[in-house]
Amino acid sequence: MKACVWKGPHDVRIEEVPEPSLINDTDAIMKVQTAAICGTDLHAYHGQVPGFESGIVMGHEFMGTVKQVGSKVSTIHAGDRVIASDITACGSCWYCRQGLHWNCASRSLFGYGPAFGESLAGGQAEYVRIPHADTVLIPVPSDLADDRVLFLGDILSTGFLCALNGGVKPGDVVAVIGSGPVGVLTQMSARVQGAAKVFAIDRLPDRLAMAEKFGSVPINFEEQDPKTVVDAATQGRGADVALEAVGGKEPLDSALRVVRPHGTVSIVGVHLEDNYPFSAIDGFVRELTVRFGVGDPMRLASQILPLIENEVIHPDKIITHRLGLDDVPEGYRLFNDRKAFKVLVNVS
């Protein structure tokens, strides 16, 4: 079968690789219909993921049709149309029973080497093996187009969780740090959850334009001080909730700076720094709540799918490029060079 394979930094290629087969009796094999390139994939593309080896099949945003299931798969059947969660989980341990799938000991991230568990081939391919299929695969209605539901498997669930963890409620003023794909879907999610005003904080004009298109108030932090702008709109209080969707020290600094006393900072940006200079006295005096979270499609699908079905949220509107599987290497170059906002891959 054809697949997008990582060969080294900035070198991904379409190659023929063996078609996957069932290994465990809880596995399924999916025929991939549609996939996407995620910002997280760029870390691997740059060679920044520990243990990432030449030959790994890329991709953790994908959906398609079930081709085959193992003997112990009971709720998913051959022929089902499904989205794959970006991570795997066993479905039966204590954490899974609480809906905390990221903390499952069997967790892996598709197409990401051994960084977050067992190395699994990804979904930028014609076929993919799905461990723990009953838990990891999410059936979707036949009348919903792939581009409307695909992002449930990763970035939409991430953005939605960010707003949930922030406790966004009707009337809130929300500041979102970052206006990439996750940031914009976080902004959409905040509005769905009741935010009266959403500020989008970034420095890239095209990303701020995308955010503004969906109703956010853009702040280019290279031209304006975000705290000054947010304070002016809130009688000096600051944002009720700050949602950090980038990762790294500076975005978290910004979130902590713009949030009001007794406000909440919710973080889904990927943080790799060992030491962050958090001021405990500032957090104490301002009575801040700070929460980290990782998107969980398996837990959130039942909340998000109805919003898509009822056209309350439109994740497909962020797609700027649609490519075939053979053109995925070019898609990576476009995405890496910020010439594409979100790339959809039509596999079959």
Short mmCIF file of C-alpha atoms in Angstrom, two decimals:
data_model
loop_
_atom_site.label_atom_id
_atom_site.label_comp_id
_atom_site.label_asym_id
_atom_site.label_seq_id
_atom_site.Cartn_x
_atom_site.Cartn_y
_atom_site.Cartn_z
CA MET A 1 0.00 0.00 0.00
CA LYS A 2 1.01 3.64 -0.32
CA ALA A 3 1.88 5.67 2.77
CA CYS A 4 3.59 8.90 3.79
CA VAL A 5 6.88 7.84 5.38
CA TRP A 6 9.32 9.94 7.40
CA LYS A 7 12.89 9.49 6.13
CA GLY A 8 14.62 12.28 8.08
CA PRO A 9 14.24 15.96 9.01
CA HIS A 10 12.18 17.78 6.34
CA ASP A 11 12.07 14.58 4.25
CA VAL A 12 8.75 12.75 3.96
CA ARG A 13 7.98 10.56 0.96
CA ILE A 14 5.19 8.46 -0.47
CA GLU A 15 6.41 4.87 -0.51
CA GLU A 16 5.06 1.36 -0.84
CA VAL A 17 4.91 -0.32 2.57
CA PRO A 18 3.34 -3.61 3.73
CA GLU A 19 -0.39 -3.48 4.34
CA PRO A 20 -1.14 -3.87 8.08
CA SER A 21 -2.75 -6.99 9.52
CA LEU A 22 -4.46 -7.83 12.81
CA ILE A 23 -2.00 -8.48 15.63
CA ASN A 24 -4.30 -8.61 18.67
CA ASP A 25 -7.89 -9.83 18.84
CA THR A 26 -9.00 -6.33 19.89
CA ASP A 27 -7.55 -4.73 16.72
CA ALA A 28 -9.29 -3.47 13.63
CA ILE A 29 -8.00 -2.56 10.17
CA MET A 30 -9.26 0.70 8.68
CA LYS A 31 -9.30 1.64 5.02
CA VAL A 32 -8.44 5.33 5.27
CA GLN A 33 -10.64 7.73 3.36
CA THR A 34 -9.49 11.13 4.64
CA ALA A 35 -6.57 12.37 6.73
CA ALA A 36 -4.99 15.69 7.67
CA ILE A 37 -1.65 17.21 8.56
CA CYS A 38 -1.50 18.47 12.15
CA GLY A 39 0.77 21.05 13.73
CA THR A 40 2.04 18.30 16.02
CA ASP A 41 3.22 16.43 12.92
CA LEU A 42 5.62 19.30 12.25
CA HIS A 43 7.63 18.43 15.38
CA ALA A 44 8.26 15.02 13.82
CA TYR A 45 8.81 16.55 10.39
CA HIS A 46 11.62 18.67 11.88
CA GLY A 47 13.17 15.64 13.60
CA GLN A 48 12.40 16.97 17.08
CA VAL A 49 10.62 13.86 18.45
CA PRO A 50 12.81 11.54 20.55
CA GLY A 51 13.09 8.02 19.15
CA PHE A 52 11.56 8.93 15.78
CA GLU A 53 13.15 6.63 13.21
CA SER A 54 13.30 6.56 9.44
CA GLY A 55 10.42 4.56 7.99
CA ILE A 56 7.65 5.61 10.39
CA VAL A 57 4.28 6.15 8.70
CA MET A 58 3.03 9.62 9.59
CA GLY A 59 -0.31 11.01 10.69
CA HIS A 60 -2.75 10.92 13.61
CA GLU A 61 -5.80 12.69 12.11
CA PHE A 62 -7.68 10.23 9.91
CA MET A 63 -10.98 8.47 9.29
CA GLY A 64 -12.39 5.85 6.96
CA THR A 65 -14.18 2.50 6.79
CA VAL A 66 -13.51 -0.57 8.90
CA LYS A 67 -12.16 -3.38 6.72
CA GLN A 68 -11.63 -6.10 9.32
CA VAL A 69 -12.00 -6.62 13.07
CA GLY A 70 -10.46 -8.99 15.59
CA SER A 71 -12.43 -11.73 17.32
CA LYS A 72 -12.92 -9.72 20.54
CA VAL A 73 -14.10 -6.50 18.89
CA SER A 74 -17.80 -6.29 19.70
CA THR A 75 -19.15 -2.77 19.02
CA ILE A 76 -17.30 -1.96 15.80
CA HIS A 77 -18.01 -3.96 12.65
CA ALA A 78 -16.61 -4.32 9.16
CA GLY A 79 -18.13 -1.66 6.95
CA ASP A 80 -18.60 0.91 9.75
CA ARG A 81 -17.67 4.50 8.93
CA VAL A 82 -15.45 5.73 11.76
CA ILE A 83 -13.08 8.41 13.00
CA ALA A 84 -9.95 7.29 14.83
CA SER A 85 -9.02 9.04 18.04
CA ASP A 86 -5.48 10.38 17.70
CA ILE A 87 -4.50 8.39 20.80
CA THR A 88 -5.22 4.80 21.78
CA ALA A 89 -6.51 3.56 25.14
CA CYS A 90 -7.50 0.16 26.47
CA GLY A 91 -11.00 1.17 27.57
CA SER A 92 -10.98 -0.96 30.73
CA CYS A 93 -8.39 0.39 33.19
CA TRP A 94 -9.24 2.76 36.07
CA TYR A 95 -8.30 5.86 34.06
CA CYS A 96 -10.30 4.77 31.01
CA ARG A 97 -13.35 4.07 33.18
CA GLN A 98 -13.13 7.67 34.40
CA GLY A 99 -12.87 8.91 30.81
CA LEU A 100 -9.23 9.93 31.31
CA HIS A 101 -7.85 8.06 28.31
CA TRP A 102 -4.61 10.04 28.00
CA ASN A 103 -3.43 8.49 31.27
CA CYS A 104 -4.07 4.90 30.17
CA ALA A 105 -0.93 2.75 30.41
CA SER A 106 -1.71 1.45 26.89
CA ARG A 107 -1.79 4.95 25.38
CA SER A 108 -0.03 5.57 22.08
CA LEU A 109 -0.18 8.40 19.55
CA PHE A 110 -0.58 7.24 15.96
CA GLY A 111 2.33 8.05 13.65
CA TYR A 112 4.53 9.51 16.38
CA GLY A 113 7.08 6.84 17.16
CA PRO A 114 7.64 5.86 20.80
CA ALA A 115 7.27 9.40 22.19
CA PHE A 116 3.94 8.69 23.92
CA GLY A 117 3.82 4.90 24.11
CA GLU A 118 4.15 2.02 21.68
CA SER A 119 5.20 3.09 18.19
CA LEU A 120 2.21 2.80 15.85
CA ALA A 121 1.99 3.41 12.12
CA GLY A 122 -0.03 6.51 11.34
CA GLY A 123 -3.03 7.23 9.15
CA GLN A 124 -1.51 9.11 6.22
CA ALA A 125 -1.75 5.80 4.41
CA GLU A 126 -4.23 3.63 2.57
CA TYR A 127 -4.71 1.30 5.56
CA VAL A 128 -3.94 1.44 9.28
CA ARG A 129 -4.14 -0.96 12.22
CA ILE A 130 -6.23 0.29 15.16
CA PRO A 131 -5.51 -1.23 18.61
CA HIS A 132 -8.39 -1.41 21.13
CA ALA A 133 -10.82 -0.70 18.31
CA ASP A 134 -13.97 -0.72 20.44
CA THR A 135 -12.59 2.23 22.43
CA VAL A 136 -10.50 4.11 19.87
CA LEU A 137 -12.89 4.17 16.91
CA ILE A 138 -15.82 6.61 16.89
CA PRO A 139 -18.75 5.77 14.56
CA VAL A 140 -20.08 8.74 12.61
CA PRO A 141 -23.41 9.28 10.82
CA SER A 142 -23.37 8.59 7.10
CA ASP A 143 -24.85 12.00 6.26
CA LEU A 144 -21.93 13.99 7.70
CA ALA A 145 -19.14 14.67 5.19
CA ASP A 146 -15.61 13.71 6.19
CA ASP A 147 -14.37 17.30 6.26
CA ARG A 148 -17.08 18.23 8.79
CA VAL A 149 -16.19 15.52 11.32
CA LEU A 150 -12.53 14.59 10.80
CA PHE A 151 -11.13 17.13 13.26
CA LEU A 152 -13.16 15.58 16.08
CA GLY A 153 -10.33 13.02 16.20
CA ASP A 154 -7.80 15.58 17.43
CA ILE A 155 -7.76 19.36 17.08
CA LEU A 156 -11.47 20.03 17.57
CA SER A 157 -11.54 17.87 20.71
CA THR A 158 -8.43 19.71 21.90
CA GLY A 159 -9.95 23.14 21.39
CA PHE A 160 -13.27 22.11 22.91
CA LEU A 161 -11.55 20.67 25.99
CA CYS A 162 -9.52 23.86 26.38
CA ALA A 163 -12.74 25.89 26.65
CA LEU A 164 -14.37 23.28 28.91
CA ASN A 165 -11.41 23.26 31.28
CA GLY A 166 -11.53 27.04 31.31
CA GLY A 167 -15.08 26.89 32.58
CA VAL A 168 -16.27 29.27 29.86
CA LYS A 169 -19.84 30.35 30.57
CA PRO A 170 -22.35 32.73 29.00
CA GLY A 171 -21.21 36.34 29.08
CA ASP A 172 -17.51 35.61 29.62
CA VAL A 173 -14.72 37.58 27.99
CA VAL A 174 -12.19 35.05 26.74
CA ALA A 175 -8.64 35.59 25.47
CA VAL A 176 -7.21 32.82 23.29
CA ILE A 177 -3.44 32.72 22.88
CA GLY A 178 -2.75 31.41 19.40
CA SER A 179 -4.71 31.47 16.16
CA GLY A 180 -3.42 28.41 14.39
CA PRO A 181 -5.87 25.57 13.66
CA VAL A 182 -6.13 24.55 17.33
CA GLY A 183 -6.40 28.18 18.42
CA VAL A 184 -9.19 29.01 15.97
CA LEU A 185 -11.15 25.88 16.95
CA THR A 186 -10.61 26.85 20.59
CA GLN A 187 -12.11 30.25 19.78
CA MET A 188 -15.09 28.58 18.07
CA SER A 189 -15.54 26.31 21.08
CA ALA A 190 -15.47 29.23 23.51
CA ARG A 191 -18.26 30.94 21.58
CA VAL A 192 -20.30 27.72 21.48
CA GLN A 193 -19.93 27.50 25.26
CA GLY A 194 -21.28 31.02 25.70
CA ALA A 195 -18.43 33.52 25.51
CA ALA A 196 -19.69 37.03 24.81
CA LYS A 197 -16.38 38.27 23.39
CA VAL A 198 -13.33 36.31 22.24
CA PHE A 199 -9.94 37.93 21.71
CA ALA A 200 -7.49 36.18 19.38
CA ILE A 201 -3.85 36.87 20.26
CA ASP A 202 -1.18 36.07 17.67
CA ARG A 203 1.44 37.82 15.55
CA LEU A 204 0.75 36.37 12.08
CA PRO A 205 -1.66 38.51 10.00
CA ASP A 206 -3.09 35.57 8.03
CA ARG A 207 -3.92 33.68 11.21
CA LEU A 208 -5.47 36.73 12.81
CA ALA A 209 -7.53 37.22 9.66
CA MET A 210 -8.81 33.64 9.93
CA ALA A 211 -9.72 34.23 13.57
CA GLU A 212 -11.52 37.48 12.74
CA LYS A 213 -13.45 35.71 9.98
CA PHE A 214 -15.11 33.58 12.65
CA GLY A 215 -15.93 36.45 14.98
CA SER A 216 -12.87 36.86 17.21
CA VAL A 217 -11.34 40.26 17.97
CA PRO A 218 -7.73 40.10 16.66
CA ILE A 219 -4.77 41.38 18.66
CA ASN A 220 -1.37 41.38 16.98
CA PHE A 221 0.97 41.30 19.97
CA GLU A 222 3.78 42.82 17.90
CA GLU A 223 1.63 45.91 17.37
CA GLN A 224 -0.52 46.11 20.52
CA ASP A 225 -0.15 45.06 24.13
CA PRO A 226 -2.78 42.32 24.67
CA LYS A 227 -3.28 43.17 28.34
CA THR A 228 -3.92 46.83 27.53
CA VAL A 229 -6.50 45.92 24.86
CA VAL A 230 -8.29 43.32 27.02
CA ASP A 231 -8.28 45.58 30.09
CA ALA A 232 -9.81 48.40 28.06
CA ALA A 233 -12.68 46.14 27.04
CA THR A 234 -13.34 44.89 30.59
CA GLN A 235 -13.21 48.04 32.72
CA GLY A 236 -9.69 47.10 33.74
CA ARG A 237 -10.48 43.62 35.03
CA GLY A 238 -8.90 41.41 32.37
CA ALA A 239 -10.21 38.27 30.68
CA ASP A 240 -12.46 35.97 32.66
CA VAL A 241 -10.74 33.02 30.99
CA ALA A 242 -7.44 32.76 29.11
CA LEU A 243 -7.03 29.76 26.79
CA GLU A 244 -3.47 28.88 25.75
CA ALA A 245 -3.32 26.92 22.49
CA VAL A 246 0.31 27.27 21.38
CA GLY A 247 2.77 25.85 23.90
CA GLY A 248 5.99 27.41 25.17
CA LYS A 249 6.93 30.01 27.75
CA GLU A 250 5.84 33.21 26.01
CA PRO A 251 2.26 32.11 25.21
CA LEU A 252 1.77 30.92 28.80
CA ASP A 253 3.25 34.20 30.06
CA SER A 254 0.69 36.02 27.95
CA ALA A 255 -2.22 33.92 29.22
CA LEU A 256 -1.28 34.53 32.85
CA ARG A 257 -0.88 38.24 32.18
CA VAL A 258 -4.26 38.87 30.50
CA VAL A 259 -6.46 36.84 32.86
CA ARG A 260 -8.27 38.70 35.64
CA PRO A 261 -8.00 37.97 39.39
CA HIS A 262 -9.97 34.82 40.26
CA GLY A 263 -9.85 33.89 36.57
CA THR A 264 -8.90 30.62 34.91
CA VAL A 265 -6.03 29.78 32.59
CA SER A 266 -6.62 26.62 30.54
CA ILE A 267 -3.68 25.16 28.64
CA VAL A 268 -3.67 22.69 25.75
CA GLY A 269 -0.51 23.93 24.02
CA VAL A 270 2.26 21.32 24.09
CA HIS A 271 4.82 22.30 26.73
CA LEU A 272 8.27 20.73 26.63
CA GLU A 273 10.09 23.05 29.03
CA ASP A 274 11.26 21.38 32.27
CA ASN A 275 11.18 24.55 34.32
CA TYR A 276 8.64 27.34 34.04
CA PRO A 277 9.08 30.44 36.24
CA PHE A 278 5.56 30.52 37.67
CA SER A 279 5.06 33.09 40.42
CA ALA A 280 3.27 31.30 43.24
CA ILE A 281 2.70 34.55 45.09
CA ASP A 282 1.04 36.07 42.00
CA GLY A 283 -1.17 33.00 41.64
CA PHE A 284 -2.05 33.14 45.33
CA VAL A 285 -2.81 36.86 45.48
CA ARG A 286 -4.90 36.76 42.28
CA GLU A 287 -6.57 33.44 43.24
CA LEU A 288 -5.88 31.95 39.83
CA THR A 289 -6.96 28.54 38.58
CA VAL A 290 -4.48 26.98 36.12
CA ARG A 291 -5.36 23.76 34.28
CA PHE A 292 -3.50 21.66 31.74
CA GLY A 293 -5.36 19.30 29.44
CA VAL A 294 -5.02 16.98 26.45
CA GLY A 295 -7.86 16.60 23.95
CA ASP A 296 -9.80 13.35 24.30
CA PRO A 297 -12.03 12.47 21.33
CA MET A 298 -13.20 9.27 23.02
CA ARG A 299 -14.62 11.24 25.95
CA LEU A 300 -15.88 14.29 24.07
CA ALA A 301 -17.39 12.83 20.88
CA SER A 302 -20.89 12.58 22.38
CA GLN A 303 -20.83 16.32 23.16
CA ILE A 304 -19.22 17.52 19.95
CA LEU A 305 -20.93 15.42 17.25
CA PRO A 306 -24.39 16.94 17.89
CA LEU A 307 -22.89 20.43 17.56
CA ILE A 308 -21.55 19.48 14.13
CA GLU A 309 -24.77 17.74 13.09
CA ASN A 310 -26.84 20.77 14.09
CA GLU A 311 -24.40 23.17 12.39
CA VAL A 312 -23.59 24.95 15.62
CA ILE A 313 -19.87 24.61 14.92
CA HIS A 314 -18.16 24.47 11.52
CA PRO A 315 -14.65 23.00 11.81
CA ASP A 316 -14.41 22.40 8.06
CA LYS A 317 -14.24 26.15 7.43
CA ILE A 318 -10.57 26.23 8.48
CA ILE A 319 -9.49 23.97 5.59
CA THR A 320 -7.47 25.88 2.99
CA HIS A 321 -5.86 23.06 0.97
CA ARG A 322 -7.11 19.67 -0.24
CA LEU A 323 -4.54 17.25 -1.61
CA GLY A 324 -4.29 13.62 -2.67
CA LEU A 325 -2.07 11.15 -0.84
CA ASP A 326 0.66 11.45 -3.48
CA ASP A 327 0.89 15.18 -2.74
CA VAL A 328 1.29 14.92 1.05
CA PRO A 329 5.04 15.79 0.97
CA GLU A 330 4.11 19.05 -0.75
CA GLY A 331 1.40 19.54 1.89
CA TYR A 332 4.04 19.32 4.61
CA ARG A 333 6.15 21.93 2.86
CA LEU A 334 3.17 24.27 2.48
CA PHE A 335 2.13 23.81 6.09
CA ASN A 336 5.67 24.20 7.40
CA ASP A 337 6.16 27.39 5.37
CA ARG A 338 2.79 28.71 6.66
CA LYS A 339 1.39 28.88 3.17
CA ALA A 340 -1.46 26.59 4.21
CA PHE A 341 -3.65 26.98 7.28
CA LYS A 342 -5.03 23.43 7.35
CA VAL A 343 -4.35 20.64 4.84
CA LEU A 344 -6.90 17.90 4.17
CA VAL A 345 -5.71 14.70 2.49
CA ASN A 346 -8.10 12.72 0.28
CA VAL A 347 -6.59 9.26 0.56
CA SER A 348 -9.19 7.22 -1.32
#
